[in-house]
Amino acid sequence: GAGVSQSPSNKVTEKGKDVELRCDPISGHTALYWYRQSLGQGLEFLIYFQGNSAPDKSGLPSDRFSAERTGGSVSTLTIQRTQQEDSAVYLCASSSSGMETQYFGPGTRLLVL
Amino acid sequence: TQLLEQSPQFLSIQEGENLTVYCNSSSVFSSLQWYRQEPGEGPVLLVTVVTGGEVKKLKRLTFQFGDARKDSSLHITAAQPGDTGLYLCAGAGSYGKLTFGQGTILTVHP
């Protein structure tokens, strides 16, 4: 498929464990975004990558959250010492450049028990 | 902090009825976008409005952008069950970062 893919589609973990969420953007898209969607907060921006750099990390909620992007392609969002309030759908989007249309993946549904 | 207020939060109507969803911003964004999201999927872009006073039509959907570029509306004519879903407005800021409204859950009953 030519769209944005994310894995895993669902993740159940225990409080205190670390999790890694993966995003494969559309080939050739230089801009990549992570968002979080939860019942209480709606859809919130987390971090923006242009290439392998992250000029805007302002949405990361705490230092337990980090993200990296390698080769200008795949990105990984890592949550350390997960808490129950981290339960949400984590969405990734990519665009051909920073101001163009964003295409969203199907998301990873994270449940922290 | 830029905020987007979307209303109503829930809308339940019968097939054939018309509806309007509103999106109001506390400040001006470079553009305002409307998305539709279905369960288990990511949001899909419906339209982008940029110019104050702009009106765009997409089949039975009409999108308006206020003159001051702070408010927008989505009007659906003769709603169909296939229109059921979550509708989101979003303002684009620096780097294309999106600020979303709370969303409107639309249910159209046959």
PDB file of C-alpha atoms in Angstrom:
ATOM      1  CA  GLY A   1       0.000   0.000   0.000  1.00  0.00           C
ATOM      2  CA  ALA A   2       1.027   3.577  -0.608  1.00  0.00           C
ATOM      3  CA  GLY A   3      -0.422   5.028   2.576  1.00  0.00           C
ATOM      4  CA  VAL A   4       0.982   5.676   6.046  1.00  0.00           C
ATOM      5  CA  SER A   5       1.282   2.491   8.058  1.00  0.00           C
ATOM      6  CA  GLN A   6       1.607   2.089  11.814  1.00  0.00           C
ATOM      7  CA  SER A   7       2.449  -0.834  14.015  1.00  0.00           C
ATOM      8  CA  PRO A   8       1.312  -2.417  16.147  1.00  0.00           C
ATOM      9  CA  SER A   9      -2.344  -1.663  15.538  1.00  0.00           C
ATOM     10  CA  ASN A  10      -3.119  -2.478  19.167  1.00  0.00           C
ATOM     11  CA  LYS A  11      -0.899  -2.658  22.223  1.00  0.00           C
ATOM     12  CA  VAL A  12      -1.816  -3.665  25.760  1.00  0.00           C
ATOM     13  CA  THR A  13       0.849  -3.137  28.377  1.00  0.00           C
ATOM     14  CA  GLU A  14       1.233  -2.996  32.108  1.00  0.00           C
ATOM     15  CA  LYS A  15       1.855   0.210  33.997  1.00  0.00           C
ATOM     16  CA  GLY A  16       5.565   0.902  34.264  1.00  0.00           C
ATOM     17  CA  LYS A  17       6.581  -0.920  31.078  1.00  0.00           C
ATOM     18  CA  ASP A  18       8.169   0.780  28.064  1.00  0.00           C
ATOM     19  CA  VAL A  19       6.490   0.713  24.648  1.00  0.00           C
ATOM     20  CA  GLU A  20       7.634   1.524  21.120  1.00  0.00           C
ATOM     21  CA  LEU A  21       5.243   2.608  18.394  1.00  0.00           C
ATOM     22  CA  ARG A  22       6.304   2.611  14.762  1.00  0.00           C
ATOM     23  CA  CYS A  23       5.302   4.780  11.817  1.00  0.00           C
ATOM     24  CA  ASP A  24       6.132   4.178   8.149  1.00  0.00           C
ATOM     25  CA  PRO A  25       5.333   7.363   6.235  1.00  0.00           C
ATOM     26  CA  ILE A  26       4.468   7.666   2.572  1.00  0.00           C
ATOM     27  CA  SER A  27       7.635   7.233   0.520  1.00  0.00           C
ATOM     28  CA  GLY A  28       9.282  10.552  -0.249  1.00  0.00           C
ATOM     29  CA  HIS A  29       7.423  12.518   2.418  1.00  0.00           C
ATOM     30  CA  THR A  30       9.892  14.628   4.346  1.00  0.00           C
ATOM     31  CA  ALA A  31       7.508  15.856   7.048  1.00  0.00           C
ATOM     32  CA  LEU A  32       6.200  13.513   9.733  1.00  0.00           C
ATOM     33  CA  TYR A  33       3.904  14.264  12.676  1.00  0.00           C
ATOM     34  CA  TRP A  34       2.794  12.348  15.743  1.00  0.00           C
ATOM     35  CA  TYR A  35      -0.578  13.106  17.357  1.00  0.00           C
ATOM     36  CA  ARG A  36      -2.444  11.560  20.272  1.00  0.00           C
ATOM     37  CA  GLN A  37      -6.207  11.072  20.384  1.00  0.00           C
ATOM     38  CA  SER A  38      -7.909  10.448  23.711  1.00  0.00           C
ATOM     39  CA  LEU A  39     -11.462  10.762  24.966  1.00  0.00           C
ATOM     40  CA  GLY A  40     -10.730  13.556  27.369  1.00  0.00           C
ATOM     41  CA  GLN A  41      -8.312  15.637  25.314  1.00  0.00           C
ATOM     42  CA  GLY A  42      -9.318  15.096  21.703  1.00  0.00           C
ATOM     43  CA  LEU A  43      -6.601  15.040  19.063  1.00  0.00           C
ATOM     44  CA  GLU A  44      -3.331  16.676  20.191  1.00  0.00           C
ATOM     45  CA  PHE A  45      -0.051  17.366  18.436  1.00  0.00           C
ATOM     46  CA  LEU A  46       3.001  15.673  19.924  1.00  0.00           C
ATOM     47  CA  ILE A  47       6.036  16.198  17.656  1.00  0.00           C
ATOM     48  CA  TYR A  48       7.037  17.226  14.140  1.00  0.00           C
ATOM     49  CA  PHE A  49       9.956  15.895  12.086  1.00  0.00           C
ATOM     50  CA  GLN A  50      11.453  17.449   8.994  1.00  0.00           C
ATOM     51  CA  GLY A  51      13.805  14.808   7.681  1.00  0.00           C
ATOM     52  CA  ASN A  52      15.531  13.339  10.723  1.00  0.00           C
ATOM     53  CA  SER A  53      15.332  16.547  12.754  1.00  0.00           C
ATOM     54  CA  ALA A  54      12.563  17.504  15.167  1.00  0.00           C
ATOM     55  CA  PRO A  55      12.204  21.289  15.139  1.00  0.00           C
ATOM     56  CA  ASP A  56       8.991  21.139  17.174  1.00  0.00           C
ATOM     57  CA  LYS A  57       8.700  18.806  20.159  1.00  0.00           C
ATOM     58  CA  SER A  58       6.396  21.123  22.059  1.00  0.00           C
ATOM     59  CA  GLY A  59       3.534  18.638  22.346  1.00  0.00           C
ATOM     60  CA  LEU A  60       5.408  15.843  24.118  1.00  0.00           C
ATOM     61  CA  PRO A  61       3.634  15.642  27.499  1.00  0.00           C
ATOM     62  CA  SER A  62       6.588  14.594  29.642  1.00  0.00           C
ATOM     63  CA  ASP A  63      10.182  13.420  29.475  1.00  0.00           C
ATOM     64  CA  ARG A  64       8.887   9.850  29.414  1.00  0.00           C
ATOM     65  CA  PHE A  65       7.988  10.466  25.770  1.00  0.00           C
ATOM     66  CA  SER A  66      10.629  10.533  23.040  1.00  0.00           C
ATOM     67  CA  ALA A  67      10.709  10.018  19.306  1.00  0.00           C
ATOM     68  CA  GLU A  68      13.267   9.550  16.621  1.00  0.00           C
ATOM     69  CA  ARG A  69      13.334   9.297  12.859  1.00  0.00           C
ATOM     70  CA  THR A  70      16.019   7.560  10.883  1.00  0.00           C
ATOM     71  CA  GLY A  71      16.918   7.721   7.202  1.00  0.00           C
ATOM     72  CA  GLY A  72      14.283  10.376   6.714  1.00  0.00           C
ATOM     73  CA  SER A  73      11.689   7.629   6.770  1.00  0.00           C
ATOM     74  CA  VAL A  74      10.575   5.391   9.649  1.00  0.00           C
ATOM     75  CA  SER A  75       9.812   7.015  12.986  1.00  0.00           C
ATOM     76  CA  THR A  76       9.531   5.453  16.425  1.00  0.00           C
ATOM     77  CA  LEU A  77       7.655   6.966  19.367  1.00  0.00           C
ATOM     78  CA  THR A  78       8.830   5.578  22.707  1.00  0.00           C
ATOM     79  CA  ILE A  79       6.957   5.885  25.977  1.00  0.00           C
ATOM     80  CA  GLN A  80       8.937   4.901  29.053  1.00  0.00           C
ATOM     81  CA  ARG A  81       7.415   3.805  32.345  1.00  0.00           C
ATOM     82  CA  THR A  82       3.905   3.921  30.924  1.00  0.00           C
ATOM     83  CA  GLN A  83       1.057   5.292  33.023  1.00  0.00           C
ATOM     84  CA  GLN A  84      -2.666   4.654  32.706  1.00  0.00           C
ATOM     85  CA  GLU A  85      -3.206   8.195  31.431  1.00  0.00           C
ATOM     86  CA  ASP A  86      -1.009   7.313  28.432  1.00  0.00           C
ATOM     87  CA  SER A  87      -3.837   5.117  27.130  1.00  0.00           C
ATOM     88  CA  ALA A  88      -4.921   6.641  23.826  1.00  0.00           C
ATOM     89  CA  VAL A  89      -4.737   6.246  20.063  1.00  0.00           C
ATOM     90  CA  TYR A  90      -1.394   7.424  18.713  1.00  0.00           C
ATOM     91  CA  LEU A  91      -1.651   8.701  15.154  1.00  0.00           C
ATOM     92  CA  CYS A  92       1.131   9.386  12.704  1.00  0.00           C
ATOM     93  CA  ALA A  93       0.809  11.616   9.640  1.00  0.00           C
ATOM     94  CA  SER A  94       3.160  12.507   6.821  1.00  0.00           C
ATOM     95  CA  SER A  95       3.242  15.198   4.158  1.00  0.00           C
ATOM     96  CA  SER A  96       5.448  16.055   1.218  1.00  0.00           C
ATOM     97  CA  SER A  97       6.603  19.165   3.036  1.00  0.00           C
ATOM     98  CA  GLY A  98       5.745  21.015   6.224  1.00  0.00           C
ATOM     99  CA  MET A  99       2.739  22.903   4.896  1.00  0.00           C
ATOM    100  CA  GLU A 100       1.179  20.374   2.535  1.00  0.00           C
ATOM    101  CA  THR A 101      -1.732  17.982   3.106  1.00  0.00           C
ATOM    102  CA  GLN A 102      -1.140  15.514   5.929  1.00  0.00           C
ATOM    103  CA  TYR A 103      -2.032  11.871   5.385  1.00  0.00           C
ATOM    104  CA  PHE A 104      -2.816   9.960   8.531  1.00  0.00           C
ATOM    105  CA  GLY A 105      -2.128   6.347   9.402  1.00  0.00           C
ATOM    106  CA  PRO A 106      -4.748   4.150  11.109  1.00  0.00           C
ATOM    107  CA  GLY A 107      -3.171   4.671  14.529  1.00  0.00           C
ATOM    108  CA  THR A 108      -1.926   2.475  17.348  1.00  0.00           C
ATOM    109  CA  ARG A 109      -4.394   1.879  20.150  1.00  0.00           C
ATOM    110  CA  LEU A 110      -2.470   1.776  23.410  1.00  0.00           C
ATOM    111  CA  LEU A 111      -4.043   0.471  26.606  1.00  0.00           C
ATOM    112  CA  VAL A 112      -2.064   0.693  29.830  1.00  0.00           C
ATOM    113  CA  LEU A 113      -3.429  -1.542  32.564  1.00  0.00           C
TER     114      LEU A 113
ATOM    115  CA  THR B   1      -2.462  29.136  23.109  1.00  0.00           C
ATOM    116  CA  GLN B   2      -4.571  28.805  19.989  1.00  0.00           C
ATOM    117  CA  LEU B   3      -7.872  27.054  20.622  1.00  0.00           C
ATOM    118  CA  LEU B   4     -10.608  25.753  18.372  1.00  0.00           C
ATOM    119  CA  GLU B   5     -14.109  25.319  19.714  1.00  0.00           C
ATOM    120  CA  GLN B   6     -16.327  22.988  17.745  1.00  0.00           C
ATOM    121  CA  SER B   7     -20.069  22.529  18.158  1.00  0.00           C
ATOM    122  CA  PRO B   8     -22.203  20.613  18.571  1.00  0.00           C
ATOM    123  CA  GLN B   9     -20.298  17.738  20.123  1.00  0.00           C
ATOM    124  CA  PHE B  10     -23.012  15.218  19.153  1.00  0.00           C
ATOM    125  CA  LEU B  11     -25.561  15.293  16.341  1.00  0.00           C
ATOM    126  CA  SER B  12     -28.161  12.597  15.717  1.00  0.00           C
ATOM    127  CA  ILE B  13     -30.475  13.155  12.760  1.00  0.00           C
ATOM    128  CA  GLN B  14     -32.696  11.339  10.274  1.00  0.00           C
ATOM    129  CA  GLU B  15     -31.711  10.652   6.703  1.00  0.00           C
ATOM    130  CA  GLY B  16     -32.599  13.596   4.463  1.00  0.00           C
ATOM    131  CA  GLU B  17     -32.191  16.297   7.112  1.00  0.00           C
ATOM    132  CA  ASN B  18     -29.727  19.162   6.860  1.00  0.00           C
ATOM    133  CA  LEU B  19     -27.120  19.985   9.493  1.00  0.00           C
ATOM    134  CA  THR B  20     -24.420  22.517  10.295  1.00  0.00           C
ATOM    135  CA  VAL B  21     -21.260  22.105  12.372  1.00  0.00           C
ATOM    136  CA  TYR B  22     -19.433  25.164  13.662  1.00  0.00           C
ATOM    137  CA  CYS B  23     -15.773  25.785  14.399  1.00  0.00           C
ATOM    138  CA  ASN B  24     -14.610  28.961  16.153  1.00  0.00           C
ATOM    139  CA  SER B  25     -11.056  29.994  16.843  1.00  0.00           C
ATOM    140  CA  SER B  26      -9.565  32.326  19.406  1.00  0.00           C
ATOM    141  CA  SER B  27      -7.009  33.465  16.834  1.00  0.00           C
ATOM    142  CA  VAL B  28      -6.140  33.336  13.149  1.00  0.00           C
ATOM    143  CA  PHE B  29      -4.560  30.266  11.575  1.00  0.00           C
ATOM    144  CA  SER B  30      -2.787  30.164   8.219  1.00  0.00           C
ATOM    145  CA  SER B  31      -5.506  27.808   7.011  1.00  0.00           C
ATOM    146  CA  LEU B  32      -8.415  25.876   8.414  1.00  0.00           C
ATOM    147  CA  GLN B  33      -9.122  22.287   7.491  1.00  0.00           C
ATOM    148  CA  TRP B  34     -12.042  19.894   7.893  1.00  0.00           C
ATOM    149  CA  TYR B  35     -11.489  16.163   8.378  1.00  0.00           C
ATOM    150  CA  ARG B  36     -13.719  13.132   8.650  1.00  0.00           C
ATOM    151  CA  GLN B  37     -12.689  10.147  10.726  1.00  0.00           C
ATOM    152  CA  GLU B  38     -14.256   6.692  10.784  1.00  0.00           C
ATOM    153  CA  PRO B  39     -13.760   4.122  13.561  1.00  0.00           C
ATOM    154  CA  GLY B  40     -10.376   2.409  13.433  1.00  0.00           C
ATOM    155  CA  GLU B  41      -8.974   4.825  10.877  1.00  0.00           C
ATOM    156  CA  GLY B  42      -7.077   8.088  10.848  1.00  0.00           C
ATOM    157  CA  PRO B  43      -8.680  11.424   9.876  1.00  0.00           C
ATOM    158  CA  VAL B  44      -9.098  12.070   6.149  1.00  0.00           C
ATOM    159  CA  LEU B  45      -8.917  15.604   4.796  1.00  0.00           C
ATOM    160  CA  LEU B  46     -12.162  16.911   3.253  1.00  0.00           C
ATOM    161  CA  VAL B  47     -11.227  20.502   2.471  1.00  0.00           C
ATOM    162  CA  THR B  48      -8.801  23.332   3.236  1.00  0.00           C
ATOM    163  CA  VAL B  49      -9.965  26.943   3.394  1.00  0.00           C
ATOM    164  CA  VAL B  50      -7.476  29.768   3.331  1.00  0.00           C
ATOM    165  CA  THR B  51      -9.135  33.024   2.282  1.00  0.00           C
ATOM    166  CA  GLY B  52     -11.585  34.952   4.465  1.00  0.00           C
ATOM    167  CA  GLY B  53     -15.126  34.670   3.096  1.00  0.00           C
ATOM    168  CA  GLU B  54     -14.234  31.580   1.101  1.00  0.00           C
ATOM    169  CA  VAL B  55     -16.960  29.049   0.289  1.00  0.00           C
ATOM    170  CA  LYS B  56     -16.148  25.568  -1.003  1.00  0.00           C
ATOM    171  CA  LYS B  57     -18.562  22.863  -2.061  1.00  0.00           C
ATOM    172  CA  LEU B  58     -17.920  19.144  -2.125  1.00  0.00           C
ATOM    173  CA  LYS B  59     -21.062  17.406  -3.411  1.00  0.00           C
ATOM    174  CA  ARG B  60     -23.589  17.808  -0.552  1.00  0.00           C
ATOM    175  CA  LEU B  61     -21.033  19.429   1.770  1.00  0.00           C
ATOM    176  CA  THR B  62     -20.557  23.209   1.889  1.00  0.00           C
ATOM    177  CA  PHE B  63     -17.669  24.758   3.808  1.00  0.00           C
ATOM    178  CA  GLN B  64     -17.491  28.429   4.743  1.00  0.00           C
ATOM    179  CA  PHE B  65     -14.630  30.457   6.173  1.00  0.00           C
ATOM    180  CA  GLY B  66     -15.472  33.637   8.044  1.00  0.00           C
ATOM    181  CA  ASP B  67     -14.266  37.020   6.823  1.00  0.00           C
ATOM    182  CA  ALA B  68     -11.956  37.364   9.834  1.00  0.00           C
ATOM    183  CA  ARG B  69     -10.575  33.837   9.255  1.00  0.00           C
ATOM    184  CA  LYS B  70     -11.474  32.816  12.791  1.00  0.00           C
ATOM    185  CA  ASP B  71     -14.640  30.826  12.256  1.00  0.00           C
ATOM    186  CA  SER B  72     -15.795  28.167   9.845  1.00  0.00           C
ATOM    187  CA  SER B  73     -18.814  25.996   9.239  1.00  0.00           C
ATOM    188  CA  LEU B  74     -19.598  22.722   7.557  1.00  0.00           C
ATOM    189  CA  HIS B  75     -23.121  22.322   6.178  1.00  0.00           C
ATOM    190  CA  ILE B  76     -24.411  18.967   4.946  1.00  0.00           C
ATOM    191  CA  THR B  77     -27.531  18.908   2.791  1.00  0.00           C
ATOM    192  CA  ALA B  78     -29.822  15.885   2.744  1.00  0.00           C
ATOM    193  CA  ALA B  79     -27.664  13.800   5.058  1.00  0.00           C
ATOM    194  CA  GLN B  80     -27.258  10.107   4.324  1.00  0.00           C
ATOM    195  CA  PRO B  81     -26.293   7.207   6.626  1.00  0.00           C
ATOM    196  CA  GLY B  82     -22.927   7.103   4.842  1.00  0.00           C
ATOM    197  CA  ASP B  83     -22.183  10.568   6.265  1.00  0.00           C
ATOM    198  CA  THR B  84     -22.020   9.074   9.763  1.00  0.00           C
ATOM    199  CA  GLY B  85     -18.655   9.684  11.403  1.00  0.00           C
ATOM    200  CA  LEU B  86     -16.492  12.050  13.434  1.00  0.00           C
ATOM    201  CA  TYR B  87     -15.984  15.466  11.843  1.00  0.00           C
ATOM    202  CA  LEU B  88     -12.986  17.508  12.949  1.00  0.00           C
ATOM    203  CA  CYS B  89     -11.902  21.034  12.196  1.00  0.00           C
ATOM    204  CA  ALA B  90      -8.221  21.883  12.478  1.00  0.00           C
ATOM    205  CA  GLY B  91      -6.134  25.018  12.201  1.00  0.00           C
ATOM    206  CA  ALA B  92      -2.707  24.837  10.593  1.00  0.00           C
ATOM    207  CA  GLY B  93       0.124  26.674  12.334  1.00  0.00           C
ATOM    208  CA  SER B  94       3.865  26.775  11.959  1.00  0.00           C
ATOM    209  CA  TYR B  95       5.407  23.721  10.229  1.00  0.00           C
ATOM    210  CA  GLY B  96       1.863  22.686   9.323  1.00  0.00           C
ATOM    211  CA  LYS B  97       1.224  21.617  12.901  1.00  0.00           C
ATOM    212  CA  LEU B  98      -2.510  21.041  13.339  1.00  0.00           C
ATOM    213  CA  THR B  99      -4.616  22.206  16.281  1.00  0.00           C
ATOM    214  CA  PHE B 100      -7.874  20.267  16.357  1.00  0.00           C
ATOM    215  CA  GLY B 101     -11.319  21.071  17.653  1.00  0.00           C
ATOM    216  CA  GLN B 102     -13.018  18.582  19.953  1.00  0.00           C
ATOM    217  CA  GLY B 103     -14.914  16.984  17.079  1.00  0.00           C
ATOM    218  CA  THR B 104     -18.570  16.386  16.201  1.00  0.00           C
ATOM    219  CA  ILE B 105     -19.918  12.850  16.245  1.00  0.00           C
ATOM    220  CA  LEU B 106     -22.589  12.677  13.540  1.00  0.00           C
ATOM    221  CA  THR B 107     -25.085   9.817  13.355  1.00  0.00           C
ATOM    222  CA  VAL B 108     -27.515   9.708  10.455  1.00  0.00           C
ATOM    223  CA  HIS B 109     -30.376   7.246  10.945  1.00  0.00           C
ATOM    224  CA  PRO B 110     -31.974   5.595   7.903  1.00  0.00           C
TER     225      PRO B 110
END
